[in-house]
Amino acid sequence: MSTSVKTNYPALYTLIVVFFFWGFIAAGNNIFIPFCKDYFHLDQFQSQLIDFAFYTAYYIGALGLFAASNVKGKDLVTHWGYKRSIVYGLLFSTVGAVAMILAVEANVYYGMLLGLFAVALGFSLQQTAANPFAILLGDEKTGASRVNLGGGINSLGTTIGPLIVAFALFGTTAAVSNEQIQSLSLEKVVLLYVFVGLLFIGAAALFYFSKKLPEGKSTDPIEKAPKALNVLLIMTVLLLVCFSFVFATYRESAVIIDKNTLENNRVLWLSLAFIVIVGGLLFAYKKASAQPEGWGAMKYPQLVLGMLAIFMYVGVEVGIGSNLGELLKSSEFGGLSSSEIAPYISMYWGSMMIGRWAGAVSAFNLTKNKQLLLTIILPIIAFGIILTANTLAAYDMSHFYAFIVCVFIQIILIILTKNAPAKTLFAFSVFGIIALIVGLSTTGTIAIYAFLCGGLACSIMWPAIYNLSLMGLGKYTAQGSAFLVMMILGGGIIPPIQGKVADILGIHTSYIISLMCFVYLLIFAWLVVKILKKQHIVIE
């Protein structure tokens, strides 16, 4: 007879503090992107290097952890303990915040990219530890709900982040022209990152001295995965080659006469980087299926295809938001200035909060009727919080009121799928595909609502993909988690690809990249059920 495991709520509430930081910084980048484009005279591709620096760090950090663990024969995260790993990650992010302050003081764009890279390196360690830690803090069956709860707090950070960063940059909600942007002072950005750095230190102290947090240590040796490491290292070398050509093209752009050649070269090498990721993972999938020895966690097909799903998911989630500012600047979508887009970015990332709050309901021991009631009420409350926060920031939110209809569509989908991971991923992939088709086919308010629905569609996909990918991995779960965190790299590759497509075909048309990502997520949701059934794992 199975017994349910009680959730360690004090530990869980402490843990979700770091989820807030991830969201705050990531969504704030969506304000930095259009601002830096105007302030430093960049094109759309160059502005997207903010995402490239930030999300590539997740890949480098997680790969470094895996390589070191493979050499030592023990998983470093579980050897240190989840608690201490999060503390280390927070302290490293503090170093990144200091680097960001120095770069802003020097007014150097590439220095700012380096600072964001360092912040995200710390995040990669935090996230590698935090997600399995959340599952550890209670019954495994409700693990996705606890990850959703963390995601809900993460989304609170993504809702507030754009507003605070916009105030730090512009100091006003009124329209600011490009000429005025170029003369703005960055002193408030320095103060913002001083504050962020202090918060990182405070959170690290909270974790370190908290007696209610279990260490989350494991002394079990891990099976080395040399084949997986070799594939990942080869992929990394090929990616570095692709990126070196992308940036070499940029540095030489001043002496290249034919602009079309410049654009085509960038598209070519960015596309090759995308092919390296997809091709490398599919190669691993095929080889590991034929001979699983030496592949570690990657011998499980649900994980390899899940890695590609995380790559696409983060790519579409970040790509929609990062390019939204440029979309809103076009005449068909309002012709807004960089200083006026904050409420749209806030609503997009707030849409994540709307879904995740509803998805987190089952993390609590409530009756079915109460869970149903909260599933309906919490998204409406979250929507109200987004409106209120932006209204308090002096933005006119009346043009967002009708978006509640889209929120109700999401509530219906959550109720119908009952938090079952495969059904949830399938239904919300369809929702995202329909939303992107509508957005690509229309302009104005309808299209804006449709693209914002991309946020609603993405909102509860992460825990669904995460759970489906790690099902049945047993002792390989921590290693599998590190592999999934690597694929946050999608946020560093797909948005710049979309940015370059925007430079060539127009910002509106560029959203076809997001549509393609949702299509793969739909395919994964269908395939993973069949794969798990072959392993005698019935999920729903």
XYZ file of C-alpha atoms in Angstrom:
540
model
C 0.000 0.000 0.000
C 1.522 3.317 -1.100
C 1.677 6.236 1.305
C 1.618 9.844 0.244
C 4.639 12.015 1.033
C 3.880 15.290 2.783
C 5.118 18.430 1.051
C 7.810 20.411 2.900
C 6.089 23.771 2.463
C 8.575 25.961 4.426
C 11.397 24.610 2.264
C 9.300 25.020 -0.888
C 8.485 28.666 -0.091
C 12.191 29.383 0.447
C 13.084 27.654 -2.804
C 10.699 29.628 -4.989
C 12.577 32.844 -4.135
C 15.125 31.946 -6.841
C 12.336 31.331 -9.361
C 11.417 35.006 -8.947
C 14.945 36.140 -9.863
C 15.006 34.131 -13.090
C 11.792 35.759 -14.265
C 12.681 39.291 -13.166
C 15.983 39.402 -15.070
C 14.800 37.456 -18.142
C 11.717 39.610 -18.766
C 13.640 42.803 -18.013
C 15.881 41.898 -20.960
C 12.877 42.401 -23.253
C 12.963 46.097 -22.339
C 16.746 46.289 -22.689
C 16.592 44.889 -26.231
C 14.623 47.719 -27.933
C 16.294 50.285 -25.664
C 19.810 49.120 -26.587
C 18.832 49.012 -30.265
C 18.075 52.743 -30.149
C 20.735 53.744 -27.609
C 23.664 51.922 -29.264
C 22.400 52.199 -32.895
C 21.979 48.445 -33.443
C 20.001 46.401 -35.946
C 17.436 43.835 -34.770
C 19.936 40.970 -34.904
C 22.528 42.835 -32.831
C 19.931 43.764 -30.221
C 18.978 40.077 -29.937
C 22.527 39.330 -28.778
C 21.218 40.156 -25.300
C 19.189 36.953 -25.460
C 22.105 35.149 -27.067
C 24.465 36.041 -24.210
C 21.910 35.334 -21.504
C 20.594 31.975 -22.680
C 23.842 30.617 -24.113
C 25.212 30.842 -20.572
C 22.705 28.211 -19.460
C 24.132 25.789 -22.011
C 27.776 26.517 -21.144
C 27.116 26.289 -17.409
C 25.162 23.029 -17.542
C 27.660 21.487 -19.996
C 30.535 22.404 -17.689
C 28.759 20.765 -14.747
C 28.103 17.604 -16.746
C 31.667 17.377 -18.065
C 33.163 17.842 -14.587
C 30.744 15.313 -13.115
C 31.586 12.829 -15.857
C 35.323 13.165 -15.175
C 34.921 12.804 -11.393
C 32.387 9.992 -11.635
C 29.905 11.774 -9.374
C 27.187 14.315 -9.961
C 28.529 17.624 -8.627
C 25.099 19.106 -7.915
C 23.948 16.198 -5.759
C 27.475 15.874 -4.273
C 27.366 19.503 -3.127
C 23.679 19.162 -2.314
C 20.805 21.030 -3.942
C 20.848 23.642 -1.170
C 24.555 24.475 -1.459
C 24.424 24.391 -5.278
C 21.758 27.092 -5.227
C 23.896 29.187 -2.849
C 26.892 28.855 -5.193
C 24.719 29.839 -8.145
C 23.404 32.945 -6.377
C 26.918 34.077 -5.473
C 28.087 33.626 -9.072
C 25.114 35.679 -10.271
C 26.227 38.384 -7.824
C 29.583 38.500 -9.642
C 27.629 38.941 -12.888
C 25.660 41.828 -11.384
C 28.961 43.550 -10.461
C 30.238 43.028 -14.022
C 26.991 44.500 -15.352
C 27.432 47.585 -13.149
C 30.983 48.140 -14.419
C 29.880 47.737 -18.064
C 26.995 50.193 -17.677
C 29.321 52.700 -16.005
C 31.697 52.351 -18.971
C 28.775 52.573 -21.438
C 29.987 49.441 -23.294
C 27.301 47.278 -24.926
C 29.447 44.136 -25.210
C 30.456 44.537 -21.574
C 26.776 44.465 -20.658
C 26.430 41.232 -22.630
C 29.308 39.764 -20.629
C 27.634 40.788 -17.364
C 24.336 39.181 -18.363
C 26.257 36.060 -19.416
C 27.788 35.796 -15.931
C 24.413 36.343 -14.215
C 22.902 33.547 -16.310
C 25.826 31.201 -15.584
C 24.798 31.412 -11.952
C 21.189 30.855 -12.955
C 22.152 27.661 -14.817
C 23.499 26.135 -11.600
C 20.479 27.338 -9.644
C 18.042 25.905 -12.162
C 19.852 22.564 -12.441
C 19.361 22.169 -8.685
C 16.025 23.915 -8.124
C 13.745 21.895 -10.417
C 14.603 18.408 -9.089
C 14.751 19.949 -5.582
C 11.130 21.078 -5.949
C 10.128 17.534 -6.945
C 12.098 16.143 -3.963
C 10.162 18.288 -1.466
C 7.005 16.154 -1.630
C 5.148 13.397 -3.438
C 6.697 12.732 -6.872
C 3.214 12.581 -8.412
C 2.603 16.237 -7.535
C 6.117 17.318 -8.531
C 4.880 19.110 -11.658
C 2.517 21.168 -9.529
C 5.346 22.355 -7.270
C 7.392 23.272 -10.349
C 4.295 25.116 -11.590
C 4.087 26.969 -8.264
C 7.697 28.038 -8.689
C 6.844 28.984 -12.250
C 3.964 31.120 -10.985
C 6.335 33.089 -8.764
C 8.802 33.206 -11.645
C 6.061 34.808 -13.720
C 5.374 37.353 -10.991
C 8.993 38.381 -11.542
C 8.447 38.522 -15.310
C 5.407 40.759 -14.775
C 7.178 43.207 -12.480
C 10.580 43.075 -14.179
C 9.687 44.981 -17.378
C 7.973 47.756 -15.388
C 10.935 48.288 -13.049
C 13.505 48.085 -15.853
C 11.441 50.505 -17.991
C 11.329 52.969 -15.097
C 15.068 52.561 -14.538
C 15.724 53.293 -18.218
C 13.140 55.959 -19.027
C 11.920 57.268 -15.659
C 8.528 58.001 -17.233
C 5.552 56.328 -18.900
C 5.328 59.038 -21.539
C 6.643 58.432 -25.038
C 10.378 59.016 -25.392
C 11.773 59.641 -28.883
C 14.838 57.870 -30.275
C 16.822 61.119 -29.999
C 15.878 61.450 -26.323
C 16.771 57.775 -25.684
C 20.278 58.330 -27.037
C 20.832 61.129 -24.498
C 19.456 59.264 -21.454
C 21.614 58.584 -18.417
C 22.159 54.974 -17.315
C 22.661 55.840 -13.625
C 19.373 54.210 -12.616
C 20.414 50.974 -14.350
C 23.506 50.963 -12.136
C 21.302 51.406 -9.055
C 19.003 48.629 -10.320
C 21.850 46.134 -10.561
C 23.272 47.221 -7.196
C 19.869 46.344 -5.769
C 19.730 43.061 -7.720
C 23.224 42.111 -6.525
C 22.223 42.747 -2.913
C 19.120 40.602 -3.408
C 21.280 37.750 -4.728
C 23.483 37.963 -1.624
C 20.428 38.135 0.653
C 18.847 35.082 -0.983
C 22.124 33.150 -0.711
C 22.253 33.947 3.008
C 18.615 32.890 3.390
C 19.363 29.504 1.828
C 22.637 28.990 3.643
C 21.279 29.683 7.133
C 17.830 28.094 6.674
C 17.545 24.982 8.867
C 14.238 23.956 7.274
C 15.875 23.326 3.910
C 17.175 19.759 3.441
C 20.675 19.517 1.983
C 19.517 17.350 -0.931
C 22.834 15.493 -1.048
C 23.606 12.150 -2.633
C 26.865 10.190 -2.443
C 25.845 7.632 -5.065
C 28.393 7.352 -7.902
C 27.049 8.021 -11.368
C 27.571 5.942 -14.458
C 29.840 7.864 -16.791
C 28.394 8.841 -20.151
C 31.404 9.319 -22.481
C 29.356 9.001 -25.669
C 26.917 11.708 -24.554
C 29.805 13.953 -23.504
C 31.588 13.456 -26.837
C 28.460 14.367 -28.832
C 27.850 17.462 -26.701
C 31.482 18.592 -27.002
C 31.428 18.133 -30.787
C 28.163 20.089 -30.925
C 29.765 22.839 -28.821
C 32.817 23.102 -31.103
C 30.587 23.293 -34.179
C 28.432 25.940 -32.485
C 31.527 28.006 -31.670
C 32.577 27.803 -35.325
C 29.123 28.976 -36.444
C 29.046 31.832 -33.928
C 32.599 32.921 -34.784
C 31.558 33.371 -38.407
C 28.423 35.257 -37.361
C 30.428 37.723 -35.281
C 33.342 37.888 -37.723
C 30.811 38.940 -40.358
C 29.561 41.624 -37.994
C 33.043 42.997 -37.274
C 33.827 43.161 -40.966
C 30.491 44.708 -41.851
C 32.011 48.181 -42.141
C 34.046 47.125 -45.179
C 31.469 44.882 -46.823
C 29.787 46.768 -49.657
C 27.072 44.277 -50.516
C 24.593 44.398 -47.622
C 22.704 41.367 -48.955
C 25.881 39.292 -48.613
C 26.169 40.363 -44.980
C 22.560 39.434 -44.242
C 22.768 36.105 -46.079
C 25.961 35.114 -44.228
C 24.357 35.768 -40.862
C 21.270 33.770 -41.755
C 23.423 30.918 -43.068
C 25.586 30.553 -39.953
C 22.689 31.015 -37.527
C 20.741 28.370 -39.431
C 23.738 26.035 -39.294
C 23.893 26.537 -35.505
C 20.240 25.503 -35.322
C 20.963 22.454 -37.495
C 23.883 21.488 -35.237
C 21.557 21.325 -32.214
C 18.726 19.483 -33.953
C 21.050 17.170 -35.908
C 23.224 16.419 -32.879
C 20.269 15.445 -30.701
C 18.668 13.317 -33.414
C 22.037 11.589 -33.985
C 22.255 10.848 -30.244
C 18.658 9.602 -30.284
C 19.405 7.151 -33.105
C 22.746 5.892 -31.755
C 21.561 5.530 -28.158
C 18.479 3.614 -29.273
C 20.709 1.098 -31.097
C 23.362 0.758 -28.354
C 22.498 2.421 -25.006
C 25.786 1.721 -23.192
C 27.880 4.833 -22.564
C 25.080 7.315 -23.166
C 23.978 7.802 -19.549
C 20.635 9.597 -19.329
C 20.666 10.154 -23.089
C 19.951 6.467 -23.664
C 16.332 7.329 -22.851
C 14.558 8.582 -26.004
C 12.038 10.598 -23.989
C 14.929 12.661 -22.598
C 16.674 13.290 -25.935
C 13.460 14.357 -27.660
C 12.584 16.308 -24.495
C 15.887 18.176 -24.757
C 14.879 19.289 -28.229
C 11.426 20.185 -26.864
C 12.972 22.405 -24.158
C 15.169 24.002 -26.847
C 12.095 24.827 -28.953
C 9.980 25.819 -25.949
C 12.463 28.329 -24.543
C 13.125 29.583 -28.066
C 9.475 30.350 -28.744
C 8.820 31.718 -25.258
C 11.744 34.136 -25.458
C 11.441 34.843 -29.189
C 7.848 36.064 -28.994
C 8.598 38.424 -26.114
C 11.988 39.657 -27.316
C 10.719 40.642 -30.761
C 7.416 42.032 -29.491
C 8.901 45.474 -28.841
C 10.066 45.825 -32.439
C 6.676 44.565 -33.694
C 4.863 47.260 -31.709
C 7.081 49.940 -33.244
C 5.723 49.156 -36.731
C 2.828 51.273 -38.019
C 0.518 48.237 -38.416
C 0.831 47.557 -34.680
C 0.571 51.042 -33.210
C 3.893 52.680 -34.047
C 4.903 52.822 -30.369
C 8.225 54.087 -29.045
C 10.585 51.983 -26.908
C 9.317 53.726 -23.760
C 5.680 52.721 -24.437
C 6.022 48.961 -24.839
C 6.489 47.997 -21.164
C 2.801 47.154 -20.482
C 2.715 44.837 -23.519
C 5.869 43.044 -22.384
C 4.435 42.874 -18.865
C 1.168 41.404 -20.171
C 3.020 38.847 -22.294
C 5.156 37.582 -19.425
C 2.227 38.035 -17.050
C 0.332 35.580 -19.241
C 2.828 33.002 -18.003
C 1.798 33.810 -14.442
C -1.870 33.432 -15.315
C -1.434 29.849 -16.484
C 1.115 28.796 -13.895
C -0.994 29.950 -10.975
C -3.799 27.747 -12.211
C -1.395 24.864 -12.865
C -0.017 25.087 -9.313
C -3.383 24.466 -7.627
C -2.915 20.693 -7.414
C 0.299 21.216 -5.408
C -1.957 21.809 -2.392
C -4.038 19.199 -0.579
C -7.503 20.472 -1.487
C -10.825 18.872 -2.410
C -11.676 18.573 -6.111
C -14.332 21.274 -5.858
C -11.905 23.712 -4.237
C -9.262 22.915 -6.836
C -11.761 23.562 -9.629
C -12.829 26.841 -8.037
C -9.236 28.024 -7.625
C -8.387 26.968 -11.186
C -11.035 29.437 -12.332
C -10.411 32.211 -9.813
C -6.596 32.359 -9.661
C -6.050 33.169 -13.368
C -8.583 36.006 -13.077
C -6.790 37.302 -9.970
C -3.445 37.054 -11.798
C -4.904 38.992 -14.742
C -6.136 41.626 -12.304
C -2.682 41.888 -10.700
C -1.111 42.536 -14.108
C -3.637 45.271 -14.867
C -3.247 46.801 -11.414
C 0.563 46.781 -11.466
C 0.646 48.520 -14.836
C -2.092 50.967 -13.847
C -0.116 51.912 -10.728
C 2.826 52.501 -13.069
C 0.584 55.046 -14.863
C -0.040 53.008 -18.039
C -3.449 52.990 -19.735
C -4.585 49.347 -19.678
C -8.110 49.744 -21.095
C -7.092 48.191 -24.423
C -6.222 44.956 -22.574
C -9.617 44.390 -20.918
C -10.949 42.185 -23.728
C -7.940 39.879 -23.311
C -9.895 38.246 -20.476
C -11.657 36.215 -23.201
C -8.317 34.584 -24.071
C -7.725 33.921 -20.373
C -11.041 32.049 -20.165
C -10.001 29.900 -23.146
C -6.876 28.979 -21.229
C -8.881 28.156 -18.069
C -11.104 25.810 -20.082
C -8.048 24.022 -21.510
C -6.528 23.602 -18.034
C -9.759 22.120 -16.694
C -10.116 19.752 -19.655
C -6.513 18.492 -19.492
C -6.627 18.086 -15.665
C -2.885 18.827 -15.342
C -2.006 15.571 -17.148
C 1.398 16.422 -18.713
C 0.986 14.879 -22.200
C -2.582 16.133 -22.627
C -1.568 19.553 -21.337
C 1.376 19.827 -23.724
C -0.696 18.631 -26.682
C -3.633 20.971 -26.008
C -1.491 24.042 -25.394
C 0.666 23.332 -28.449
C -2.512 23.392 -30.548
C -3.526 26.615 -28.778
C -0.136 28.158 -29.608
C -0.299 27.068 -33.247
C -3.760 28.577 -33.713
C -2.693 31.800 -31.953
C 0.397 32.213 -34.159
C -1.567 31.522 -37.353
C -4.086 34.203 -36.357
C -1.273 36.607 -35.447
C 0.512 36.068 -38.745
C -2.718 36.469 -40.718
C -3.911 39.726 -39.122
C -2.636 43.065 -37.811
C -3.593 45.502 -35.076
C -5.278 44.527 -31.818
C -6.358 41.046 -32.952
C -2.804 40.121 -33.933
C -1.374 41.592 -30.722
C -3.843 39.547 -28.665
C -2.905 36.469 -30.696
C 0.811 36.904 -30.027
C 0.089 37.541 -26.340
C -1.780 34.226 -26.379
C 1.591 32.697 -27.170
C 2.407 33.494 -23.547
C -0.759 31.788 -22.347
C 0.133 28.742 -24.457
C 3.694 28.555 -23.092
C 2.664 29.168 -19.488
C 2.452 25.581 -18.219
C 4.485 23.776 -20.882
C 7.808 23.736 -18.993
C 6.754 21.387 -16.133
C 4.888 19.163 -18.604
C 7.981 18.787 -20.825
C 10.219 18.452 -17.782
C 8.157 15.662 -16.182
C 7.634 13.754 -19.431
C 11.355 13.925 -20.256
C 12.501 12.657 -16.840
C 9.913 9.890 -16.415
C 11.512 6.499 -15.862
C 15.094 7.824 -15.636
C 15.644 6.667 -12.032
C 19.256 7.272 -10.987
C 19.823 9.318 -14.146
C 17.263 11.969 -13.127
C 19.804 14.577 -11.917
C 21.921 14.080 -15.042
C 18.832 14.336 -17.213
C 17.886 17.569 -15.467
C 21.303 19.035 -16.354
C 20.791 18.037 -20.001
C 17.416 19.782 -20.048
C 18.896 22.958 -18.560
C 21.525 22.933 -21.343
C 18.753 23.241 -23.870
C 17.683 26.596 -22.483
C 20.207 27.487 -25.184
C 17.142 27.699 -27.440
C 16.561 31.154 -25.987
C 19.989 32.187 -27.258
C 19.702 30.814 -30.798
C 16.076 31.020 -31.916
C 15.428 34.728 -31.041
C 18.500 35.935 -33.012
C 17.355 33.776 -35.946
C 13.954 35.418 -35.717
C 15.671 38.805 -35.428
C 17.630 38.185 -38.618
C 14.499 36.948 -40.431
C 12.880 40.195 -39.251
C 15.730 42.241 -40.749
C 15.178 40.504 -44.106
C 11.444 39.732 -44.353
C 9.956 42.086 -41.765
C 9.220 41.741 -38.064
C 5.643 40.500 -38.583
C 6.626 37.669 -40.926
C 9.442 36.627 -38.585
C 6.893 35.081 -36.198
C 6.697 32.072 -38.504
C 9.765 30.892 -36.541
C 7.637 30.775 -33.381
C 4.955 28.829 -35.228
C 7.491 26.168 -36.240
C 8.544 25.742 -32.602
C 4.957 25.082 -31.494
C 4.608 22.485 -34.254
C 7.539 20.493 -32.863
C 6.102 20.681 -29.326
C 2.887 19.183 -30.675
C 4.866 16.347 -32.290
C 6.768 15.692 -29.046
C 3.541 15.540 -27.019
C 2.271 12.830 -29.395
C 5.525 10.848 -29.635
C 6.460 10.782 -25.942
C 3.282 8.919 -24.934
C 4.157 6.119 -27.372
C 7.770 6.032 -26.159
C 6.771 5.795 -22.485
C 4.198 3.092 -23.208
C 6.955 0.956 -24.765
C 8.771 1.285 -21.430
C 5.544 0.213 -19.639
C 5.100 3.697 -18.165
C 1.435 4.697 -18.354
C 1.122 8.392 -17.598
C -2.577 9.122 -18.181
